Amino acid sequence: MVTPVVLEVEVIDDLAHPPRRPEWTCDADGAPWPCDPARVDLADRYAGRPHTLGKILCAALHLAARDLEGSTDAAELHERFVGWPAALT
């Protein structure tokens, strides 16, 4: 039996700008999640712990890819979820 991928995605639910699923838009401002305020919050929260941030964002990407299958380009999802932290370094 395969264990569902939930990892630490629940930690994003307490952000001021959490994702609304299954649309993966920001519940606060309606922008595609992670919106700019969510990115700032995540970057601040996991400053100095890029591997933890990466693990959380990869888990969120996995869930979003499943929720949005066929409706969103995979490259766009990749950039949206895991491409932006590279600019922090």
GROMACS .gro file of N, CA and C in nm, residues 12-18 26-29 37-38 41 45:
model
   45
   12ILE      N    1   0.152   2.485   0.573
   12ILE     CA    2   0.120   2.602   0.491
   12ILE      C    3  -0.020   2.654   0.519
   13ASP      N    4  -0.101   2.575   0.588
   13ASP     CA    5  -0.237   2.617   0.616
   13ASP      C    6  -0.245   2.729   0.718
   14ASP      N    7  -0.141   2.751   0.796
   14ASP     CA    8  -0.145   2.858   0.896
   14ASP      C    9  -0.081   2.988   0.846
   15LEU      N   10  -0.051   2.995   0.717
   15LEU     CA   11   0.001   3.119   0.659
   15LEU      C   12  -0.110   3.222   0.650
   16ALA      N   13  -0.074   3.350   0.648
   16ALA     CA   14  -0.173   3.456   0.627
   16ALA      C   15  -0.232   3.447   0.486
   17HIS      N   16  -0.157   3.387   0.394
   17HIS     CA   17  -0.201   3.367   0.256
   17HIS      C   18  -0.192   3.218   0.222
   18PRO      N   19  -0.284   3.136   0.276
   18PRO     CA   20  -0.279   2.992   0.252
   18PRO      C   21  -0.339   2.955   0.116
   26CYS      N   22  -0.460   3.163  -0.388
   26CYS     CA   23  -0.445   3.215  -0.252
   26CYS      C   24  -0.583   3.242  -0.193
   27ASP      N   25  -0.606   3.195  -0.073
   27ASP     CA   26  -0.733   3.215  -0.007
   27ASP      C   27  -0.752   3.360   0.036
   28ALA      N   28  -0.643   3.435   0.047
   28ALA     CA   29  -0.651   3.575   0.091
   28ALA      C   30  -0.668   3.672  -0.025
   29ASP      N   31  -0.596   3.648  -0.137
   29ASP     CA   32  -0.600   3.748  -0.245
   29ASP      C   33  -0.638   3.692  -0.382
   37PRO      N   34   0.297   3.742  -0.119
   37PRO     CA   35   0.302   3.746   0.028
   37PRO      C   36   0.330   3.609   0.091
   38ALA      N   37   0.277   3.502   0.032
   38ALA     CA   38   0.305   3.368   0.086
   38ALA      C   39   0.452   3.333   0.068
   41ASP      N   40   0.647   3.514   0.336
   41ASP     CA   41   0.626   3.448   0.465
   41ASP      C   42   0.703   3.316   0.472
   45ARG      N   43   1.002   3.234   0.723
   45ARG     CA   44   0.980   3.125   0.818
   45ARG      C   45   1.090   3.019   0.808
   0.00000   0.00000   0.00000
